[in-house]
Amino acid sequence: AIKWVDQVVENAPYVTTLETLEEYNCAFCVHGDDITVTADGIDTYHIVKAAGRYRE
């Protein structure tokens, strides 16, 4: 169990956007502390992190 999680979105897009969170009625996104980046080297969670809607 993870204290922040009460819903899991299967097949979520690789880059999480605020629109994705809204579509699934999620308050925030949760991911482990491993680094995930796009082919360009951009953090896949940069959008939700900037909005304060990311937890580890």
XYZ file of C-alpha atoms in Angstrom:
56
model
C 0.000 0.000 0.000
C 1.066 3.573 -0.642
C -0.314 6.246 1.658
C -0.972 8.695 -1.180
C -2.766 6.259 -3.523
C -6.439 5.321 -3.653
C -6.754 5.006 -7.446
C -4.471 3.611 -10.155
C -4.773 4.692 -13.788
C -3.689 1.858 -16.063
C -2.040 2.695 -19.389
C -1.504 6.312 -18.349
C 0.435 8.462 -20.827
C 4.226 8.560 -20.352
C 4.196 12.347 -19.810
C 1.608 13.225 -17.184
C -0.322 16.448 -17.778
C -2.813 18.395 -15.706
C -5.455 17.366 -18.236
C -4.745 13.713 -17.420
C -5.197 14.390 -13.703
C -8.460 16.210 -14.383
C -9.735 13.470 -16.714
C -9.394 10.888 -13.931
C -10.380 13.297 -11.127
C -6.976 12.920 -9.429
C -5.738 15.427 -6.868
C -2.112 14.566 -7.681
C 0.227 12.095 -9.369
C 2.439 9.651 -7.437
C 5.683 8.088 -8.673
C 8.764 6.550 -7.096
C 12.071 8.387 -6.763
C 13.591 6.945 -9.944
C 14.176 9.459 -12.724
C 11.950 9.248 -15.812
C 12.700 11.456 -18.789
C 11.547 11.789 -22.377
C 13.856 11.083 -25.331
C 14.737 14.818 -25.167
C 15.833 14.482 -21.523
C 12.795 16.320 -20.100
C 11.339 15.147 -16.783
C 8.077 13.348 -17.580
C 6.466 14.847 -14.477
C 7.653 18.448 -14.900
C 4.150 19.775 -15.566
C 2.501 18.258 -12.494
C 5.547 19.055 -10.324
C 5.375 22.732 -11.334
C 1.676 22.742 -10.413
C 2.360 21.178 -6.984
C 0.395 18.053 -7.885
C 3.168 15.435 -7.608
C 4.130 13.135 -4.694
C 6.897 10.565 -4.192
